[in-house]
PDB file of C-alpha atoms in Angstrom:
ATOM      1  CA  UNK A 240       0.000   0.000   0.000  1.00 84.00           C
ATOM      2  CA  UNK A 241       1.372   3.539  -1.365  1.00 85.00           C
ATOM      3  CA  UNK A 242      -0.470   5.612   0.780  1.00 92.00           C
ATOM      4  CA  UNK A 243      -2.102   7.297  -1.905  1.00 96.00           C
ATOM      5  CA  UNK A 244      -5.550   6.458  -2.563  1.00 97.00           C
ATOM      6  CA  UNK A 245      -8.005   6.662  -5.793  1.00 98.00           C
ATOM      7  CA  UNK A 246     -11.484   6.709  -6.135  1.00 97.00           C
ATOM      8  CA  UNK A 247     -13.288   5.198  -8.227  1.00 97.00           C
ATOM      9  CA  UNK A 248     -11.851   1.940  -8.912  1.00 97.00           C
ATOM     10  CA  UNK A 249     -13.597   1.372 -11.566  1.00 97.00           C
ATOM     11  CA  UNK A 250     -15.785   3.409 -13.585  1.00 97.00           C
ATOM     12  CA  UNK A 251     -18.043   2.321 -17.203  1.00 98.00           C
ATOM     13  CA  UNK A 252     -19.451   5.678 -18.763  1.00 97.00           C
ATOM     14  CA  UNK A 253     -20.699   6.654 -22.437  1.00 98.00           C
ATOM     15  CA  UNK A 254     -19.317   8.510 -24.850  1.00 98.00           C
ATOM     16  CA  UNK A 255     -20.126  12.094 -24.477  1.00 97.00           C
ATOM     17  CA  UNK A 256     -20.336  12.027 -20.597  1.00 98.00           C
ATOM     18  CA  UNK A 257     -17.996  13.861 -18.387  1.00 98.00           C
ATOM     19  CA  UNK A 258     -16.617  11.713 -15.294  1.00 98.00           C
ATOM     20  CA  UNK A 259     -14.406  13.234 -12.551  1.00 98.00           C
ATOM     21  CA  UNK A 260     -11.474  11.026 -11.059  1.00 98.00           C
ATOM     22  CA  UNK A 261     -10.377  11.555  -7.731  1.00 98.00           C
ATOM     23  CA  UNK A 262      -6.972  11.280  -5.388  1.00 98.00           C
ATOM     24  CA  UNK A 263      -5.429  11.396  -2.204  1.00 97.00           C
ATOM     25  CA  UNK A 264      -1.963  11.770  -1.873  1.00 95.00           C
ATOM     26  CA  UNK A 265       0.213  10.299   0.964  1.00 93.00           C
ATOM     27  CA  UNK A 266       0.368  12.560   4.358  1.00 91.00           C
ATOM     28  CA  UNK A 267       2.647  15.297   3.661  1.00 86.00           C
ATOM     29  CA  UNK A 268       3.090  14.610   0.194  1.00 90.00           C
ATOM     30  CA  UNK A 269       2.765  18.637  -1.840  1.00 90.00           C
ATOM     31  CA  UNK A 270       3.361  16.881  -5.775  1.00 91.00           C
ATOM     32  CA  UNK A 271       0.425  14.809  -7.377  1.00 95.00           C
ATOM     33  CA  UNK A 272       1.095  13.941 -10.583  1.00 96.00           C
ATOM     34  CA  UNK A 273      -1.848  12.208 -12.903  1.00 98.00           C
ATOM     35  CA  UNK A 274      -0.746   9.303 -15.657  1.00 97.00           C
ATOM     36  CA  UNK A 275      -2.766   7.865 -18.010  1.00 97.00           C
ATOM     37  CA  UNK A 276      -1.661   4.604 -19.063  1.00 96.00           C
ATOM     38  CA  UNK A 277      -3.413   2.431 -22.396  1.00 92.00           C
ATOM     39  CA  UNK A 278      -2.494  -0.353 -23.872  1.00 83.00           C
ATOM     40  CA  UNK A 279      -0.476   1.320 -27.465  1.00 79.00           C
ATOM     41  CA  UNK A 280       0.393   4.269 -25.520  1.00 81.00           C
ATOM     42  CA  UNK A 281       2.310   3.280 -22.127  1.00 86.00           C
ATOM     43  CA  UNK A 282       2.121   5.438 -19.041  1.00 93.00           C
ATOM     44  CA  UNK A 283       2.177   8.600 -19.913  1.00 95.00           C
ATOM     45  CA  UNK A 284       2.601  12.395 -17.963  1.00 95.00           C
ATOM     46  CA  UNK A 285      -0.933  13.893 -17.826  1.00 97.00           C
ATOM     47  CA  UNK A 286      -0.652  17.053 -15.506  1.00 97.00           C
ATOM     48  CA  UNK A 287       1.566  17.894 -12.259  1.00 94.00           C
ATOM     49  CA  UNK A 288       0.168  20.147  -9.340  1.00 94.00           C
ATOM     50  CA  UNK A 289       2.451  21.514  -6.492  1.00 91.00           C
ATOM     51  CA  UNK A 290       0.755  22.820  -3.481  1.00 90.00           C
ATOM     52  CA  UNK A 291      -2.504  23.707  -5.039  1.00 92.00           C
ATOM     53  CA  UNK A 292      -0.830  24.740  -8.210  1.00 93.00           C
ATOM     54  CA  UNK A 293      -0.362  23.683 -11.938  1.00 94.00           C
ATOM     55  CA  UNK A 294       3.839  22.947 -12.684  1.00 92.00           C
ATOM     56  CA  UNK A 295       3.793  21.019 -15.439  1.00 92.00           C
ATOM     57  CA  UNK A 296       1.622  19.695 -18.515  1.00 93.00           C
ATOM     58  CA  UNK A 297       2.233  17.230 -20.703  1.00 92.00           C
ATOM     59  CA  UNK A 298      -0.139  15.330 -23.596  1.00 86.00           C
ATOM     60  CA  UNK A 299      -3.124  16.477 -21.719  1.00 94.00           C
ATOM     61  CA  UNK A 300      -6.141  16.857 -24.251  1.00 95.00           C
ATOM     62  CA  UNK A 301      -8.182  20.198 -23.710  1.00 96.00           C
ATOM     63  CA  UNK A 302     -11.118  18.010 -22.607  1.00 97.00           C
ATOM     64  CA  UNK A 303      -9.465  17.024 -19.818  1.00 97.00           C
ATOM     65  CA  UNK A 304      -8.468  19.217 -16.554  1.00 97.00           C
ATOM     66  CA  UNK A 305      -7.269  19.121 -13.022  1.00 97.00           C
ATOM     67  CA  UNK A 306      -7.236  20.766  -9.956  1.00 97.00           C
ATOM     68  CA  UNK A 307      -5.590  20.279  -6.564  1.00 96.00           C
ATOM     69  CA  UNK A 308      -8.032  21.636  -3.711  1.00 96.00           C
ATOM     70  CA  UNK A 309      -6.360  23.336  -0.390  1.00 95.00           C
ATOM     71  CA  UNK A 310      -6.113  20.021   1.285  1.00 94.00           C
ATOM     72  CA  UNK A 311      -3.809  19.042  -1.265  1.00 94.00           C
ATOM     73  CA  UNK A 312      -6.508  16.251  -3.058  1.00 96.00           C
ATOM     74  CA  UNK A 313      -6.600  16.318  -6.791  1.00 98.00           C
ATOM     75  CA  UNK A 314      -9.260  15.931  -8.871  1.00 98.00           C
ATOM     76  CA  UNK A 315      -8.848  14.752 -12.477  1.00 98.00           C
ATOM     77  CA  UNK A 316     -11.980  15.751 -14.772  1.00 98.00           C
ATOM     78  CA  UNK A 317     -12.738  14.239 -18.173  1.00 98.00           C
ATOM     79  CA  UNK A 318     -15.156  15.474 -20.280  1.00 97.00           C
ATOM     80  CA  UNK A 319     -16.767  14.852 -23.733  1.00 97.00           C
ATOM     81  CA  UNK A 320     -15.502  11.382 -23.213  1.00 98.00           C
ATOM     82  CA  UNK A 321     -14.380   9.100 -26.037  1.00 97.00           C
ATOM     83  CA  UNK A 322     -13.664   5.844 -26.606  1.00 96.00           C
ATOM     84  CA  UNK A 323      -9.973   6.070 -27.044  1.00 95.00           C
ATOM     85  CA  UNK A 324     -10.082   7.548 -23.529  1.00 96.00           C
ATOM     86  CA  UNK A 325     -10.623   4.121 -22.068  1.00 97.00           C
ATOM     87  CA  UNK A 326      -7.420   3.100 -20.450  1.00 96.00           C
ATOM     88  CA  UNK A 327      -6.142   3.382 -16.256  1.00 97.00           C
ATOM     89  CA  UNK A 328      -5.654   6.254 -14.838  1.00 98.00           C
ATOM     90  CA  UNK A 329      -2.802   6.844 -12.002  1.00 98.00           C
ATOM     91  CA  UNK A 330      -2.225   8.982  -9.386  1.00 97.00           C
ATOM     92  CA  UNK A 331       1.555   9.917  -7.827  1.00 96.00           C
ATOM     93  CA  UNK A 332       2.478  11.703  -4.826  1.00 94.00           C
ATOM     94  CA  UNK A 333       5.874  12.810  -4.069  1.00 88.00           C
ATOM     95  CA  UNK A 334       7.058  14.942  -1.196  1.00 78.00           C
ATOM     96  CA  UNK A 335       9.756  16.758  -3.001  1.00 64.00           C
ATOM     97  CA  UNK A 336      11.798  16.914  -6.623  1.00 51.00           C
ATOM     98  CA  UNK A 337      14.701  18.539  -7.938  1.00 41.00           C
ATOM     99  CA  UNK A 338      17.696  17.704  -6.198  1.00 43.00           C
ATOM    100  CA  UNK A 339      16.493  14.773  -3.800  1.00 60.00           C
ATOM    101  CA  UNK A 340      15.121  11.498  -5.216  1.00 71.00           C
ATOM    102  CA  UNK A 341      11.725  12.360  -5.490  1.00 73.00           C
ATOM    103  CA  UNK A 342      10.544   9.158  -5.941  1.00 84.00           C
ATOM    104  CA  UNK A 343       6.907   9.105  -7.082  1.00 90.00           C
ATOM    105  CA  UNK A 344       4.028   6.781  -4.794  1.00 93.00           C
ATOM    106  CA  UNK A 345       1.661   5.481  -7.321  1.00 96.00           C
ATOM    107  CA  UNK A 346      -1.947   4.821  -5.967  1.00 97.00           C
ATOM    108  CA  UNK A 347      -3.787   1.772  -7.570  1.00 97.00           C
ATOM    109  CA  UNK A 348      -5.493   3.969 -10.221  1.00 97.00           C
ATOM    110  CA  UNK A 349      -9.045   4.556 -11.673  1.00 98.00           C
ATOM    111  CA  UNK A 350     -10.155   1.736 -14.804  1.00 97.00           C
ATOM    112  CA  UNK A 351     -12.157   3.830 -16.924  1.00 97.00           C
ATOM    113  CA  UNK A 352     -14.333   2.225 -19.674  1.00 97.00           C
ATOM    114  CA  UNK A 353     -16.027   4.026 -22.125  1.00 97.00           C
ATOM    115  CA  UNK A 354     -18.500   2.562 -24.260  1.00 96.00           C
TER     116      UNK A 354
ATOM    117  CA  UNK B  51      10.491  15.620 -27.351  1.00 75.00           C
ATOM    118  CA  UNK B  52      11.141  12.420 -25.182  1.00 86.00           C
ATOM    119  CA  UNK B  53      12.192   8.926 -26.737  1.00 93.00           C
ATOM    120  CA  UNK B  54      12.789   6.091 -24.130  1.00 97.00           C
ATOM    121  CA  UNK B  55      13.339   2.419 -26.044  1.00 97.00           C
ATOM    122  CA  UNK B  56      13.149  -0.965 -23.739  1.00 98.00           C
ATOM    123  CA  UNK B  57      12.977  -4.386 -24.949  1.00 97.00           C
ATOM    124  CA  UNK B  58       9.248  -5.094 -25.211  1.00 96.00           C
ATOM    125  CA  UNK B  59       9.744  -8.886 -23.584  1.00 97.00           C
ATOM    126  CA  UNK B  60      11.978 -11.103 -22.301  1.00 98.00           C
ATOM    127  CA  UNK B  61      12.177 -14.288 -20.348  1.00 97.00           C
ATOM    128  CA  UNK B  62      14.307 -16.392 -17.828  1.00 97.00           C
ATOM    129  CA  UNK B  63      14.529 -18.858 -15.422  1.00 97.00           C
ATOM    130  CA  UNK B  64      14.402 -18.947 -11.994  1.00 97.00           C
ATOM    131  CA  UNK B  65      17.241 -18.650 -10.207  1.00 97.00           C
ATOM    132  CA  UNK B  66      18.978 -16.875 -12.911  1.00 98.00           C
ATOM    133  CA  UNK B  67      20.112 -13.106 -13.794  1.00 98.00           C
ATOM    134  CA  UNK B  68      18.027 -10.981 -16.493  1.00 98.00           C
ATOM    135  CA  UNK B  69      19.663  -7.429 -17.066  1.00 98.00           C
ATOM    136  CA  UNK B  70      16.806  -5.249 -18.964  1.00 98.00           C
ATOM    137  CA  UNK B  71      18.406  -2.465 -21.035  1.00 98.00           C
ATOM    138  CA  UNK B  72      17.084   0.812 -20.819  1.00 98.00           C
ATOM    139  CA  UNK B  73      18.269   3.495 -23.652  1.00 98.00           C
ATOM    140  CA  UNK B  74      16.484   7.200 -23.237  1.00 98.00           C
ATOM    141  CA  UNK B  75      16.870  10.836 -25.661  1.00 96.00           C
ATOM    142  CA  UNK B  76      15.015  13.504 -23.279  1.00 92.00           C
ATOM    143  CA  UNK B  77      15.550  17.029 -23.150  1.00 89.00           C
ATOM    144  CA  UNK B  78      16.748  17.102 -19.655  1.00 91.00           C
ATOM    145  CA  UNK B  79      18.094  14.623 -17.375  1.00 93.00           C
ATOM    146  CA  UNK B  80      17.588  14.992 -13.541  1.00 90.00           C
ATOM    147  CA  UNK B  81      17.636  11.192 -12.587  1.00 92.00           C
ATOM    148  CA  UNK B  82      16.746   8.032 -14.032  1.00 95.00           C
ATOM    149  CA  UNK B  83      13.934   5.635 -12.231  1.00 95.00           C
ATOM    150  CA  UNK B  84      12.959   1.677 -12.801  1.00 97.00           C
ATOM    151  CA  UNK B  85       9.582   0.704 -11.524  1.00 96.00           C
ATOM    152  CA  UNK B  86       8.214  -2.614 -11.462  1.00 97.00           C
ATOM    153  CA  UNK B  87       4.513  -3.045 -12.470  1.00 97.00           C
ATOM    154  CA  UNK B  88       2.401  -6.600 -12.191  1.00 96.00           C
ATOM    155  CA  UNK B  89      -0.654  -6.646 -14.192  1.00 92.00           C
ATOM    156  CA  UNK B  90      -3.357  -4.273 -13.871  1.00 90.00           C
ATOM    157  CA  UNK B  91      -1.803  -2.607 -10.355  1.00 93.00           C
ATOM    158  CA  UNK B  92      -0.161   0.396  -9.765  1.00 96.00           C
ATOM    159  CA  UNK B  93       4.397   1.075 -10.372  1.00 96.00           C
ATOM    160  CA  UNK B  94       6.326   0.354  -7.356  1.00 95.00           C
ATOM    161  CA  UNK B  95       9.555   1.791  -7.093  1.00 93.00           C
ATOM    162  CA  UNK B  96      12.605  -0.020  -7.593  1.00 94.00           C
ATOM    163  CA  UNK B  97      15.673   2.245  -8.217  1.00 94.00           C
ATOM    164  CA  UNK B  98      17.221   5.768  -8.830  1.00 93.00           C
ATOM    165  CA  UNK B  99      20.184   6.756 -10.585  1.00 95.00           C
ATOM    166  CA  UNK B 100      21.548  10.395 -11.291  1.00 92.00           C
ATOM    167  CA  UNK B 101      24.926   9.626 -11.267  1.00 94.00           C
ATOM    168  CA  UNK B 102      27.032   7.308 -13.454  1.00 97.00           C
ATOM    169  CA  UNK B 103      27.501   3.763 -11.847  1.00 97.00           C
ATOM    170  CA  UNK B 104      26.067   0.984 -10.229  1.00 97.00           C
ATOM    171  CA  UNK B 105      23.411   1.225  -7.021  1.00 94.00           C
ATOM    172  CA  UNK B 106      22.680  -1.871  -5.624  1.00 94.00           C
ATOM    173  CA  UNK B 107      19.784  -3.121  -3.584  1.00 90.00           C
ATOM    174  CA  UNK B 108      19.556  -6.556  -2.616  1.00 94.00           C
ATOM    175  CA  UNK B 109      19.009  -8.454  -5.916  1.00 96.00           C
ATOM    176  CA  UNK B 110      18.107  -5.883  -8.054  1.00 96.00           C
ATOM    177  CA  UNK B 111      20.902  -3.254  -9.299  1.00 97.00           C
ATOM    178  CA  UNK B 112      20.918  -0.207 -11.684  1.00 98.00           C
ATOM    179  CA  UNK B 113      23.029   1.084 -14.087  1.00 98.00           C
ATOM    180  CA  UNK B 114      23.357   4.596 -15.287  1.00 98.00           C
ATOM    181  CA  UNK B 115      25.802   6.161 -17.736  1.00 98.00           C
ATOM    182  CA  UNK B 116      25.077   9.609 -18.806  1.00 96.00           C
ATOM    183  CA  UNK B 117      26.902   9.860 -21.932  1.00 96.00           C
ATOM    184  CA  UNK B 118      25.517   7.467 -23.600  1.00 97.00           C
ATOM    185  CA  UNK B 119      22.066   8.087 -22.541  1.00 97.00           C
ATOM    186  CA  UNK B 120      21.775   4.150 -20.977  1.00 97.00           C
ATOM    187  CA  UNK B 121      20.712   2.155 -18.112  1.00 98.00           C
ATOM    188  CA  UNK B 122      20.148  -1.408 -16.956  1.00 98.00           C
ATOM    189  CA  UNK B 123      18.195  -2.723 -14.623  1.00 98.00           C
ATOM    190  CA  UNK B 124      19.739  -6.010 -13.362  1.00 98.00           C
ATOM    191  CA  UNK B 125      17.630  -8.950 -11.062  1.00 98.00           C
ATOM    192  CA  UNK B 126      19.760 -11.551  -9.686  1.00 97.00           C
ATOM    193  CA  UNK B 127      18.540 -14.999  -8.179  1.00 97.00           C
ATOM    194  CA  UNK B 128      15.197 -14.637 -10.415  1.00 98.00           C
ATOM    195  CA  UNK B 129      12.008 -15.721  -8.502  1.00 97.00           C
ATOM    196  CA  UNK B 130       8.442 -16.498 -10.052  1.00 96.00           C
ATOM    197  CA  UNK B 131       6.964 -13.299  -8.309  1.00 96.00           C
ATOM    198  CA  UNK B 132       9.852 -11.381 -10.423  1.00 98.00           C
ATOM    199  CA  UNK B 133       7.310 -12.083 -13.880  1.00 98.00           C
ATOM    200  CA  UNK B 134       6.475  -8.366 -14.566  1.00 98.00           C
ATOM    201  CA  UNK B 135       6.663  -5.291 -16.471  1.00 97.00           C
ATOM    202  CA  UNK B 136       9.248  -3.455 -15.680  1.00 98.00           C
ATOM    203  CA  UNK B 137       9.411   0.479 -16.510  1.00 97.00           C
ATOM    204  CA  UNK B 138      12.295   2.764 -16.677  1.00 98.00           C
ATOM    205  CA  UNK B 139      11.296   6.563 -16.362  1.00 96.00           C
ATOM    206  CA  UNK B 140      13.406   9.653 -16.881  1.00 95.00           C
ATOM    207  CA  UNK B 141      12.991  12.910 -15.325  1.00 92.00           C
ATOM    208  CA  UNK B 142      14.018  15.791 -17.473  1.00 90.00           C
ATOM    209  CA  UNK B 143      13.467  18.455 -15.644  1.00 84.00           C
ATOM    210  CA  UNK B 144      15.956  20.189 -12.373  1.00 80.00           C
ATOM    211  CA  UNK B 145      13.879  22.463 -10.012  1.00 73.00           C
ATOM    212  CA  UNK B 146      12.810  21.948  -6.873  1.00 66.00           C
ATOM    213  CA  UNK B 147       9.304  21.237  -7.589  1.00 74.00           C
ATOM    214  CA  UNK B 148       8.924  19.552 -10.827  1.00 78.00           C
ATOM    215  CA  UNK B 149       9.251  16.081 -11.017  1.00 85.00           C
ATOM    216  CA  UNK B 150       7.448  14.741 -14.227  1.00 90.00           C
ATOM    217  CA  UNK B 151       8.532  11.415 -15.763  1.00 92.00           C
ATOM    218  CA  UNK B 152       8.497  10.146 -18.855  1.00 94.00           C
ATOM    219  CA  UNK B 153       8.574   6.619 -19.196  1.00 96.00           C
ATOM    220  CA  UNK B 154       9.975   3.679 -21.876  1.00 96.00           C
ATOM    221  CA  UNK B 155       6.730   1.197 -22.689  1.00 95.00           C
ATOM    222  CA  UNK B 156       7.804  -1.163 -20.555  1.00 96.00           C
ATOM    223  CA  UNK B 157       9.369  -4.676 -21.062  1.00 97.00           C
ATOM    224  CA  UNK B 158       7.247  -7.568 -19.631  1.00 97.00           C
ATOM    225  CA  UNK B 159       9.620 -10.205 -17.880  1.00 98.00           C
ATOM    226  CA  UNK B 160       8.401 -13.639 -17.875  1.00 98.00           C
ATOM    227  CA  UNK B 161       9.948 -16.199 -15.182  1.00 98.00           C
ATOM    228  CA  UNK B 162       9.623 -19.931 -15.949  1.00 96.00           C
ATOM    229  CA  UNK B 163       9.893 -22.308 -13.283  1.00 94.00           C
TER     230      UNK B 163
END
């Protein structure tokens, strides 16, 4: 166990719909970093947040957005889903980067379907 | 852009030594990671190299030489519980609070009894 937890698990939507993913990271933890990983693309960087703000984007479509709220929980929110947006979506915490290791926590991640 | 090229599979038998090779072009470097991922559950961490050389924990070991843009990942005394994916990430970017990574696709080890 990571310490960082995800909710949903699982979640089966349509295309269209707009679904909202959900993480905690571990006590103490200021990073959260969101990864999308299919099955032809690998993991891949989403979106970085440090202490409530955006520090780093990567492939992020323009339907998709974050925030990290005050008590440092993200939330991940897709919208105008499609159904190459099926694939598991992670959650990282790290305490610190740059110089130190900064090794990221991975939470067990949200399956999202969409059919 | 970021280009990070791993073996896509490989296999070996228990009790033996797999090294996984790990080859990476990024626009920064600030420290290369292996995780190790089992099926449909979340990367663990494994190791961390940002200098050249060897780091050794117990029977897994990393490799990192800058100049050639290359790492290994070696596993020693293979065990069944060792059959995984195993991920090599590099993060590009020095500051102290970005810590992105990019990762490789992954090569799935299989262990055979």
């Amino acid at each position: 166990d990571s310490g960082v937890t995800q909710t949903p698990k699982h979640l089966i939507t349509a295309t269209g719909q707009r679904v909202t993913l959900r993480c905690s990271p571990r006590s103490g933890d200021l990073s959260v970093y969101w990864y999308q990983q299919s099955l032809d693309q690998g993991l891949q960087f989403l979106i970085q947040y440090y202490n409530g703000e955006e520090r780093a984007k990567g492939n992020i479509l323009e339907r998709f957005s974050a925030q990290q709220f005050p008590d440092l929980h993200s939330e991940l929110n897709l919208s105008s889903l499609e159904l190459g947006d099926s694939a598991l979506y992670f959650c990282a915490s790290s305490p610190r980067t740059g110089g130190e290791r900064g090794e990221q926590y991975f939470g067990p991640g949200t399956r999202l379907t969409v059919t | 852009g970021q280009n990070i090229d791993q073996p896509t599979e490989m296999t070996a038998t228990e009790g033996a030594i797999v090294q996984i090779n790990c080859t990476y072009q990024t626009s920064g470097f600030n420290g290369l990671f292996w995780y190790q991922q089992h099926a449909g559950e979340a990367p663990t961490f494994l190791s961390y190299n940002v200098l050249d050389g060897l780091e050794e924990k117990g029977r897994f070991s990393s490799f990192l030489s800058r100049s050639k843009g290359y790492s290994y990942l070696l596993l020693k005394e293979l065990q069944m519980k060792d059959s995984a994916s195993y991920l090599c990430a590099v993060r590009p970017d020095r500051g102290s609070t970005l810590g992105r990574l990019y990762f490789g696709r992954g090569t799935q080890l299989t262990v055979w009894p």
